[in-house]
mmCIF file of C-alpha atoms in Angstrom:
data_model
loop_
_atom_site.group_PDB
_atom_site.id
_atom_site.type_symbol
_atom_site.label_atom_id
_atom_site.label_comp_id
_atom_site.label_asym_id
_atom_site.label_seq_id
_atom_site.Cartn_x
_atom_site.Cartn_y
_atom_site.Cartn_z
ATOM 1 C CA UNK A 1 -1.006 -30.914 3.926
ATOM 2 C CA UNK A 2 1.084 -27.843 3.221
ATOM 3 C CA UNK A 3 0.990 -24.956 5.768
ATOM 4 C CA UNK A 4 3.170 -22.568 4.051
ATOM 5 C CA UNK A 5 2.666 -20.941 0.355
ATOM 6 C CA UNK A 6 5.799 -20.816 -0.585
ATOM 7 C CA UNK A 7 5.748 -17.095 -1.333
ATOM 8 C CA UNK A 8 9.036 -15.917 0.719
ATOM 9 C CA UNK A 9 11.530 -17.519 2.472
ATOM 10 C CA UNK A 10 11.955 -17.519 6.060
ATOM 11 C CA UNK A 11 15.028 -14.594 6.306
ATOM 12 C CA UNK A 12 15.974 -13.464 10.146
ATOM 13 C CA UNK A 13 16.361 -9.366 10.431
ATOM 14 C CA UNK A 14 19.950 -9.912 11.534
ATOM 15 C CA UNK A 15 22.784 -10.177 9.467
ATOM 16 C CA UNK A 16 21.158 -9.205 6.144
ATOM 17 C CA UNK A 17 23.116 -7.281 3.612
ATOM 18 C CA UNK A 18 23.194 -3.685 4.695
ATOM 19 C CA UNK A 19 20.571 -1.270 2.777
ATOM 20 C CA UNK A 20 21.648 2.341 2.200
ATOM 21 C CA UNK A 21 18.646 4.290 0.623
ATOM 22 C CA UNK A 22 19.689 6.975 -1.254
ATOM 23 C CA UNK A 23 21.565 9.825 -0.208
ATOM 24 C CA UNK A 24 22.657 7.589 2.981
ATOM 25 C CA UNK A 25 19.272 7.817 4.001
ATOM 26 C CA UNK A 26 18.081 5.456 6.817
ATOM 27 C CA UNK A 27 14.520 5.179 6.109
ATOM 28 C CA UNK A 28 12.417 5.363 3.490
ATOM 29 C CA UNK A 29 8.937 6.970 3.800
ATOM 30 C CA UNK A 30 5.950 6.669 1.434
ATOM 31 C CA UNK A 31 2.343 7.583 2.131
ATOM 32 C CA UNK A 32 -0.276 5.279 0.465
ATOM 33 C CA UNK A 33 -3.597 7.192 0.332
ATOM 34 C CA UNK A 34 -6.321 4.392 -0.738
ATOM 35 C CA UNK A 35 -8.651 6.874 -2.921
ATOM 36 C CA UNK A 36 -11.218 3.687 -3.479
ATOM 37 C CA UNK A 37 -14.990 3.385 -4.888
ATOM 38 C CA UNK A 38 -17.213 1.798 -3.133
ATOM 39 C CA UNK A 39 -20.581 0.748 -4.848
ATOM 40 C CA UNK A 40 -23.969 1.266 -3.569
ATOM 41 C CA UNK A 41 -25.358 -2.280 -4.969
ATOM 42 C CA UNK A 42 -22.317 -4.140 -5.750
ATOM 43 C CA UNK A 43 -22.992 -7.979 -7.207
ATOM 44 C CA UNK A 44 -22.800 -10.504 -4.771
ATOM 45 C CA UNK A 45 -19.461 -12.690 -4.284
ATOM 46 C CA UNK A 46 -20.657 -15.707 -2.548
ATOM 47 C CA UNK A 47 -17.856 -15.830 -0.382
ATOM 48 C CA UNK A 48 -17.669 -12.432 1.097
ATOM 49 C CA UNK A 49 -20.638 -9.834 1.407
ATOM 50 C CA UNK A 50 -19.488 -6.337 0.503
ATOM 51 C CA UNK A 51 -22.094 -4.787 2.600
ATOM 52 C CA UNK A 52 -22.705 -6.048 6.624
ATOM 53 C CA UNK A 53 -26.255 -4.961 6.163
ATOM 54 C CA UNK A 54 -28.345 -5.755 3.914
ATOM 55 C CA UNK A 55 -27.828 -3.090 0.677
ATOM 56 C CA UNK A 56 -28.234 -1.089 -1.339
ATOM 57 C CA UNK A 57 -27.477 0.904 2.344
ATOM 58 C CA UNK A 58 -26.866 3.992 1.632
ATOM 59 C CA UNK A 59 -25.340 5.084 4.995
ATOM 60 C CA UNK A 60 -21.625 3.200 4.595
ATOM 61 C CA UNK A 61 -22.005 3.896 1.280
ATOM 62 C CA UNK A 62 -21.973 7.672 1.842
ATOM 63 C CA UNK A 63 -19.593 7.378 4.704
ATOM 64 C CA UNK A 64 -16.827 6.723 2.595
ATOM 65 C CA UNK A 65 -18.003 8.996 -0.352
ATOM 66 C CA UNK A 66 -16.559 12.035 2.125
ATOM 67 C CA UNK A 67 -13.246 10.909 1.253
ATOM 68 C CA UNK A 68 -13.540 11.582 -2.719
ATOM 69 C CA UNK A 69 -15.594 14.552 -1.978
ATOM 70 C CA UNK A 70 -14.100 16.497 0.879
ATOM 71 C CA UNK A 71 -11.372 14.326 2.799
ATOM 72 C CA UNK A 72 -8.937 13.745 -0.238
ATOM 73 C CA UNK A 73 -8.971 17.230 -1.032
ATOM 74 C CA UNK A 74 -7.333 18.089 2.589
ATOM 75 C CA UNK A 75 -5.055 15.638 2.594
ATOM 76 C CA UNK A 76 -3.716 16.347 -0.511
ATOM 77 C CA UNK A 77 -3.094 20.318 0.597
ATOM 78 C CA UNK A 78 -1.649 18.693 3.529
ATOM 79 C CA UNK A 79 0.687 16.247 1.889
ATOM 80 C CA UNK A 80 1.599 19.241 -0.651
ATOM 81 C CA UNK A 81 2.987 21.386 2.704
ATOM 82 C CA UNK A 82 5.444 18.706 3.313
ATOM 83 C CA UNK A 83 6.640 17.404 0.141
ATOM 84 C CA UNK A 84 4.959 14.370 0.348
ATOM 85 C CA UNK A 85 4.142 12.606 -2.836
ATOM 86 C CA UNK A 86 1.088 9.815 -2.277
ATOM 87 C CA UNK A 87 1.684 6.220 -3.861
ATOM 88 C CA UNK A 88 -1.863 6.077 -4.777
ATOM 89 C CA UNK A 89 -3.957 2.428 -3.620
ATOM 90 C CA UNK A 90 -6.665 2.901 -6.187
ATOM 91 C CA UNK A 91 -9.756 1.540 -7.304
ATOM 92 C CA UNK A 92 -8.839 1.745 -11.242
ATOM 93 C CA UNK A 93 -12.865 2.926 -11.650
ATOM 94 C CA UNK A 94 -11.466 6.098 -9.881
ATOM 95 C CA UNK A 95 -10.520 6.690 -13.409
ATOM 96 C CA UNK A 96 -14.207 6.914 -14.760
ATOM 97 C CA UNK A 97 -16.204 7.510 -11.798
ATOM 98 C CA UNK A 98 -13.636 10.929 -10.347
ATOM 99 C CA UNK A 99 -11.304 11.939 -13.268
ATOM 100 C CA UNK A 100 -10.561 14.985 -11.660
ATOM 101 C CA UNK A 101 -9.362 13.624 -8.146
ATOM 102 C CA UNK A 102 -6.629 11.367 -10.974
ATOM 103 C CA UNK A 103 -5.877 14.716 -12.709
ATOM 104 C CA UNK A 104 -4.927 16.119 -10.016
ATOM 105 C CA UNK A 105 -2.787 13.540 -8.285
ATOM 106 C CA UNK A 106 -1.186 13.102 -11.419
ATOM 107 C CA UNK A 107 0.075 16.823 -11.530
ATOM 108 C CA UNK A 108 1.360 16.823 -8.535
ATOM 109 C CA UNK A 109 3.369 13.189 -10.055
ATOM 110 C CA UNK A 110 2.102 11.326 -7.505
ATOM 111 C CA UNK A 111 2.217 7.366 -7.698
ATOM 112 C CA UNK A 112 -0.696 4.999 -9.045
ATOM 113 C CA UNK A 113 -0.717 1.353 -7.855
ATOM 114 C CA UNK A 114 -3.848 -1.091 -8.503
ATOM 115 C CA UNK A 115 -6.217 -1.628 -5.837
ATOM 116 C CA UNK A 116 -8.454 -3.522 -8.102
ATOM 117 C CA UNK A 117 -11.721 -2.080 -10.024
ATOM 118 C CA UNK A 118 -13.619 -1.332 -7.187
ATOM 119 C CA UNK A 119 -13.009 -2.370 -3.349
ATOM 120 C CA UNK A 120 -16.243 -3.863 -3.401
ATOM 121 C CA UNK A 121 -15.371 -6.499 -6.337
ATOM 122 C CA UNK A 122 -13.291 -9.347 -4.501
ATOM 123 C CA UNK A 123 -10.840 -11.670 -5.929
ATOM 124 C CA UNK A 124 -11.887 -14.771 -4.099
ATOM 125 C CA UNK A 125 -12.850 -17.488 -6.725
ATOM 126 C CA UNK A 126 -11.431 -15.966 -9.163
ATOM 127 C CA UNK A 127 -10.011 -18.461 -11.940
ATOM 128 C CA UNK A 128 -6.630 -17.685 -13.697
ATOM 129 C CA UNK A 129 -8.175 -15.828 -16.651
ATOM 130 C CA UNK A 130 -10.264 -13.643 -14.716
ATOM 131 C CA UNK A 131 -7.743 -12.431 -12.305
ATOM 132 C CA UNK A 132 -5.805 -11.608 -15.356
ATOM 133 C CA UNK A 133 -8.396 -9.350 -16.868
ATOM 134 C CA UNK A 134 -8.119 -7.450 -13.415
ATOM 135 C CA UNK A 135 -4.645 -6.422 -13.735
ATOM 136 C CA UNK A 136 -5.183 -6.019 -17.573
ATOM 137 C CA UNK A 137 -7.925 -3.470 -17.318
ATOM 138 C CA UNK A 138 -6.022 -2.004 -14.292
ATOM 139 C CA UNK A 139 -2.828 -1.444 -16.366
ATOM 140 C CA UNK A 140 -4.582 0.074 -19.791
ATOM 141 C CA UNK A 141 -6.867 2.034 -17.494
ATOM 142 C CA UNK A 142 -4.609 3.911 -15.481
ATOM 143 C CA UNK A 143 -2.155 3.948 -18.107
ATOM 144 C CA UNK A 144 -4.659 6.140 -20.411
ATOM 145 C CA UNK A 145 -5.714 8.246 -17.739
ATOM 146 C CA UNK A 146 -2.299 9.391 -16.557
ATOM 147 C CA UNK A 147 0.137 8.643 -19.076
ATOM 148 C CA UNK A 148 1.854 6.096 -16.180
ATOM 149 C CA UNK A 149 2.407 2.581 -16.231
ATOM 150 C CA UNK A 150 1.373 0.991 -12.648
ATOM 151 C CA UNK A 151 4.018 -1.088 -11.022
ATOM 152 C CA UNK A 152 2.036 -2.045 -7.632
ATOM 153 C CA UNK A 153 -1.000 -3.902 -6.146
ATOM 154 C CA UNK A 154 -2.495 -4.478 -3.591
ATOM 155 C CA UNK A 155 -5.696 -6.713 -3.905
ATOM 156 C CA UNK A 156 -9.155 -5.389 -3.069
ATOM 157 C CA UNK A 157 -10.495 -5.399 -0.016
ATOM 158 C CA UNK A 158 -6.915 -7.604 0.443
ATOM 159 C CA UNK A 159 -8.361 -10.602 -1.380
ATOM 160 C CA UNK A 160 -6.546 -12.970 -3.140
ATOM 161 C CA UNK A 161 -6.273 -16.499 -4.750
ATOM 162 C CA UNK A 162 -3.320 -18.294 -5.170
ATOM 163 C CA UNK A 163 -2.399 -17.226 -8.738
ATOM 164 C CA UNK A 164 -1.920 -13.661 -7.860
ATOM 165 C CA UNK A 165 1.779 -13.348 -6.777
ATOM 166 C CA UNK A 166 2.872 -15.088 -10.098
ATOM 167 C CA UNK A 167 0.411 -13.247 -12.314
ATOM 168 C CA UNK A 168 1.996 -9.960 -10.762
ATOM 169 C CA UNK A 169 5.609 -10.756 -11.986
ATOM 170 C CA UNK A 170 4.213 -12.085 -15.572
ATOM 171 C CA UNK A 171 2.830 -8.817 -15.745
ATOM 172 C CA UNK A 172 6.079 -6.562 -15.252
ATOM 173 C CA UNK A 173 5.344 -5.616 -11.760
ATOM 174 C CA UNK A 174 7.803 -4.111 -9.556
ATOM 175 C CA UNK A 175 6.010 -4.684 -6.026
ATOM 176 C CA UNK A 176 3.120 -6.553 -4.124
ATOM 177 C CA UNK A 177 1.752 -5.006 -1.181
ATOM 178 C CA UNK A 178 -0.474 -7.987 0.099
ATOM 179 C CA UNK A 179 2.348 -9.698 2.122
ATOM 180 C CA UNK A 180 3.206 -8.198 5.739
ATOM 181 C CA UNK A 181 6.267 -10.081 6.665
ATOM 182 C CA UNK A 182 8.892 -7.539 7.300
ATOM 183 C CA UNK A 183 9.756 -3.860 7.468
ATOM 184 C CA UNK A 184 12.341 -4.236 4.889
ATOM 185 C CA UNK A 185 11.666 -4.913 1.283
ATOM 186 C CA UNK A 186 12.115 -8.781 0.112
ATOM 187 C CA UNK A 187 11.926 -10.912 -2.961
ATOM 188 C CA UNK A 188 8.966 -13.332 -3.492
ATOM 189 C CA UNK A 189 9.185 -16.369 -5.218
ATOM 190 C CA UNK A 190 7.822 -16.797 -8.714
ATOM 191 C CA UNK A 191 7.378 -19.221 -10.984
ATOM 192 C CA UNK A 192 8.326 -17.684 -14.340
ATOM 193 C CA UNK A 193 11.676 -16.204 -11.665
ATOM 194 C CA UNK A 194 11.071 -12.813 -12.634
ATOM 195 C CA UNK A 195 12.072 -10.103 -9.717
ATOM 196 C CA UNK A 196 9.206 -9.076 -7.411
ATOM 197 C CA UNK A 197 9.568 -7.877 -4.047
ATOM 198 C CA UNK A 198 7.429 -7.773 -1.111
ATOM 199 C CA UNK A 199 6.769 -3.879 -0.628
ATOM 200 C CA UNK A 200 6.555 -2.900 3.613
ATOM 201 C CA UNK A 201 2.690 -1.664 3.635
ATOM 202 C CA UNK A 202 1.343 -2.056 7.101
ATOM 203 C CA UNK A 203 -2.096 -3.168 8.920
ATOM 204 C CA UNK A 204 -0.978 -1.820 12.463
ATOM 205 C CA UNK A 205 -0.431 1.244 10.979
ATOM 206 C CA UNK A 206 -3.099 2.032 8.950
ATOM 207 C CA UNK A 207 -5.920 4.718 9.644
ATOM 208 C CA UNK A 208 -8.819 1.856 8.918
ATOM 209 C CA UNK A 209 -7.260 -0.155 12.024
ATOM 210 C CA UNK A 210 -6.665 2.395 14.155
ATOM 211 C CA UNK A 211 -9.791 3.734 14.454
ATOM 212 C CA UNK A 212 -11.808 1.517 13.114
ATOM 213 C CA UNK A 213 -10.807 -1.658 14.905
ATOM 214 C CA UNK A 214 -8.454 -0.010 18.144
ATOM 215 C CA UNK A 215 -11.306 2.396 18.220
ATOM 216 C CA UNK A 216 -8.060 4.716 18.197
ATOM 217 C CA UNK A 217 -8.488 9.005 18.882
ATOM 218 C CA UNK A 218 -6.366 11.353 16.748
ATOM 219 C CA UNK A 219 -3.960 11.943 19.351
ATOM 220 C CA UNK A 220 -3.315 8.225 19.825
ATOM 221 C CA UNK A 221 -2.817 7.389 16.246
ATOM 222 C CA UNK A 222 -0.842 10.592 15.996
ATOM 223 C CA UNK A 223 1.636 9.210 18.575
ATOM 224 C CA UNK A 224 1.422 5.721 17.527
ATOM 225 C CA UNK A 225 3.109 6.566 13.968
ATOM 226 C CA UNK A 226 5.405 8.710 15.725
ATOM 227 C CA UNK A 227 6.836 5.592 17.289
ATOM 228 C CA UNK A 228 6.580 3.598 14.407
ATOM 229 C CA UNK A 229 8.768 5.842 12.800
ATOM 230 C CA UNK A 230 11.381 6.061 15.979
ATOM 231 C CA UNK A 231 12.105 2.563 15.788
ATOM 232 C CA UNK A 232 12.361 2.188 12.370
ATOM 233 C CA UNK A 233 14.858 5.190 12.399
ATOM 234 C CA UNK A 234 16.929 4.102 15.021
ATOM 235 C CA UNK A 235 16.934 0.492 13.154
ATOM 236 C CA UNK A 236 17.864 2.174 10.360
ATOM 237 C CA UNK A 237 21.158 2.966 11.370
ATOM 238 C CA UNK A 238 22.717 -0.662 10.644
ATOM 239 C CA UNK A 239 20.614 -1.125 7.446
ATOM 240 C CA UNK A 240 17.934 0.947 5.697
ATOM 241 C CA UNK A 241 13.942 0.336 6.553
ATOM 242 C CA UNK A 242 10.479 1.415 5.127
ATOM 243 C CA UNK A 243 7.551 3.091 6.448
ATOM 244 C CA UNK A 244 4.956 3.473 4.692
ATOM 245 C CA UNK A 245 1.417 5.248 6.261
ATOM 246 C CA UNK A 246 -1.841 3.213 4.726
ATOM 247 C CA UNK A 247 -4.265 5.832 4.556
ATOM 248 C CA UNK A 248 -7.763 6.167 3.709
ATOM 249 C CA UNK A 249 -9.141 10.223 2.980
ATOM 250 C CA UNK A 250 -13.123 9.362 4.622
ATOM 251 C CA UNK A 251 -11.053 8.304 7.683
ATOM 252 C CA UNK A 252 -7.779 10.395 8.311
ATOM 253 C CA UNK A 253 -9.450 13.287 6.215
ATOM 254 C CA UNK A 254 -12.142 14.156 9.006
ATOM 255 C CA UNK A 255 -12.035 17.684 10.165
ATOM 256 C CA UNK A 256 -11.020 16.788 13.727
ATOM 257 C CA UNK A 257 -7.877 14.387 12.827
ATOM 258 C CA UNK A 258 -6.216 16.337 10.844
ATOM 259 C CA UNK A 259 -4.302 18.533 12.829
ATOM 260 C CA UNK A 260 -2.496 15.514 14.709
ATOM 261 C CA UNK A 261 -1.688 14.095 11.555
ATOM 262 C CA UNK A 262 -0.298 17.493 10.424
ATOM 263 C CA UNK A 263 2.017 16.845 13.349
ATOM 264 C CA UNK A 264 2.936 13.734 12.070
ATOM 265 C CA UNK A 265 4.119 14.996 8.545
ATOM 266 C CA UNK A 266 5.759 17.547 10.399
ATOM 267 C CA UNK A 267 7.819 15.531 12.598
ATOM 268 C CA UNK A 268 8.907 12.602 10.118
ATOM 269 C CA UNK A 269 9.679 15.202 7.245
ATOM 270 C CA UNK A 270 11.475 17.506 9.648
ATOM 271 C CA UNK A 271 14.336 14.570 9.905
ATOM 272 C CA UNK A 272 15.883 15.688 6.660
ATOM 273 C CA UNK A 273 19.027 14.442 6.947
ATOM 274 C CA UNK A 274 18.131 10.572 7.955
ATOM 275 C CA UNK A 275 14.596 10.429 5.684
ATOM 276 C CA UNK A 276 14.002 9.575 2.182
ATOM 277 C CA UNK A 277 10.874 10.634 1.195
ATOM 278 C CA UNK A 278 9.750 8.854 -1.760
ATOM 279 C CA UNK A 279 7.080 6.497 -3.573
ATOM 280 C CA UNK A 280 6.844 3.057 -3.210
ATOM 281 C CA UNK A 281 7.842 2.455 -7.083
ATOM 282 C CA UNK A 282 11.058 4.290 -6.509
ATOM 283 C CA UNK A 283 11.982 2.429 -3.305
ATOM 284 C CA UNK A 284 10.732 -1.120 -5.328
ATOM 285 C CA UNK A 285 13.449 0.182 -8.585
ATOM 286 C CA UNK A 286 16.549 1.116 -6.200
ATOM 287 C CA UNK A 287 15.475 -2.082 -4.497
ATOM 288 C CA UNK A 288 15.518 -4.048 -7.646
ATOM 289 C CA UNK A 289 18.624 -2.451 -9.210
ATOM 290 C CA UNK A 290 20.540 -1.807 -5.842
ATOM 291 C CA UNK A 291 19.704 -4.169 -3.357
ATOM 292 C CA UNK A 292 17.739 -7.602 -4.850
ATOM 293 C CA UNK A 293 20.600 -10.110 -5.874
ATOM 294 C CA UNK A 294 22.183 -9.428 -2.931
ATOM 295 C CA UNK A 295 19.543 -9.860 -0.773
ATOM 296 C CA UNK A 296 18.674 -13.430 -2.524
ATOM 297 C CA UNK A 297 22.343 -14.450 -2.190
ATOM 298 C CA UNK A 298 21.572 -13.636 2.098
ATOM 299 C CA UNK A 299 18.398 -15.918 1.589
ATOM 300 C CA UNK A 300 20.107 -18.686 0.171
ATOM 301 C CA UNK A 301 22.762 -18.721 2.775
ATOM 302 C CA UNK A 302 19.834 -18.103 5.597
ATOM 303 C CA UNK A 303 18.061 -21.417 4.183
ATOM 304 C CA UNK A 304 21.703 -23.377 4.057
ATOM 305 C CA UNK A 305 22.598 -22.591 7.145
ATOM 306 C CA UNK A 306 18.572 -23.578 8.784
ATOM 307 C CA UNK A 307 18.997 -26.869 7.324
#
């Protein structure tokens, strides 16, 4: 029986090649906002409901509609304060359902990335062909609503099948965001061998754990990515690292956590000299251009050595 997938190889945090972001930064930072749709009566997947209760339920439903109708809107003033540029998780029906939340992101040149149609639509049992159409319709949808061609994923609701890293470098993508491995970016094994690297998103970070599984207050998240990002900087000094904030505007968008979060912005921005404040496509390109071959070259002696 196998026990692995064979996505990544096995690659200790010591003695990798040394990463120098641009500008001799030491970390990277990108902000992922997930601006998602949800659906009221979504079809049924037989694997997963999308719903807890039985629906249409009209109470989560609107729960998360504050985040396309108020809660985005703050946290994009917010991010705009700081410089911060969102990598955009989306739910490509964004597109149809809230052009003018896509308008705006895309003047500000923010980042889009596939999250799927709609986060209530999951992968699982999914054949080839269908998963396909996914990323097709994600790629020509986004593409004529902002001009951009997408270069990310992430899955829906973080489901998967075991044809999605391969279909993601047959389809020109840069970076996956569905593998948690590491807090550096790494390559993933494909088929076809085309470059594709695992991007660093995070669970323990993100707003939907915090306080939706910790049962986390402001403050506490506040200071929890505050550490995040002191390790990573100090770890940064013998080779570059990501951070990346998963957000999600009905969550972190709420009246009475914003302010921490301000704080937050506030504190990882104000380390000018050591941050690189960027979007996860333009940390996956420098990666791929700057970084990649090396870093496989590291692998291959890593795997050598092991055996």
């Amino acid at each position: 029986m196998k026990y692995d997938p064979g996505l990544y190889d096995y690659w200790p945090y010591q003695n990798r090649p040394k990463i120098v972001w641009p500008g001799a930064k030491k970390v990277a930072f990108w902000v992922a906002p997930n601006i998602e749709f949800y659906e009221l009566n979504p079809p049924a997947n037989p694997q997963r409901k999308s719903w807890p209760r039985p629906y249409p339920d009209i109470t989560p439903y609107s729960y998360r509609d504050h985040g396309n109708r108020v809660g985005h809107w703050r946290l994009m003033e917010m991010m705009d304060e700081f410089g911060v540029r969102g990598s955009i998780s989306l739910s490509v029906a964004m597109c149809q359902h809230h052009p003018e939340i896509i308008e705006a992101c895309a003047a500000r040149k923010w980042e889009f990335f596939s999250h799927g149609i709609y986060n209530t639509r999951y992968i699982y049992g999914m054949d080839r062909a269908q998963e396909q159409s996914i990323l097709t319709d994600s790629i020509k949808t986004v593409e004529k609503a902002t001009g951009q061609r997408i270069r990310g994923y992430l899955a829906p609701a973080l489901t998967h099948t075991e044809h999605t890293i391969d279909l993601l470098a047959e389809n020109d993508f840069w970076y996956s965001c569905d593998l948690f491995q590491d807090d550096q970016p790494q390559p993933l094994k494909t088929k076809n061998g085309k470059k594709l690297v695992s991007m660093p998103y995070s669970l323990e970070v993100n707003d939907h754990y915090a306080f939706n599984v910790y049962g986390q207050s402001a403050r506490q998240y506040a200071d929890l990515l505050k550490r995040q990002f002191d390790t990573l900087l100090e770890e940064g000094e013998t080779s570059g690292t990501v951070m990346c904030i998963p957000l999600h505007a009905y969550l972190i968008g709420r009246a009475h956590r914003m302010g921490p979060f301000r704080e937050v912005l506030d504190y990882i921005t104000g380390h000018k000299d050591d941050v690189w404040v960027t979007t996860a496509a333009e940390i996956a390109e420098f990666y791929l251009n700057t970084c990649y071959d090396d870093a496989l070259k590291s692998i291959e002696a890593a795997q050598k050595e092991a055996s």
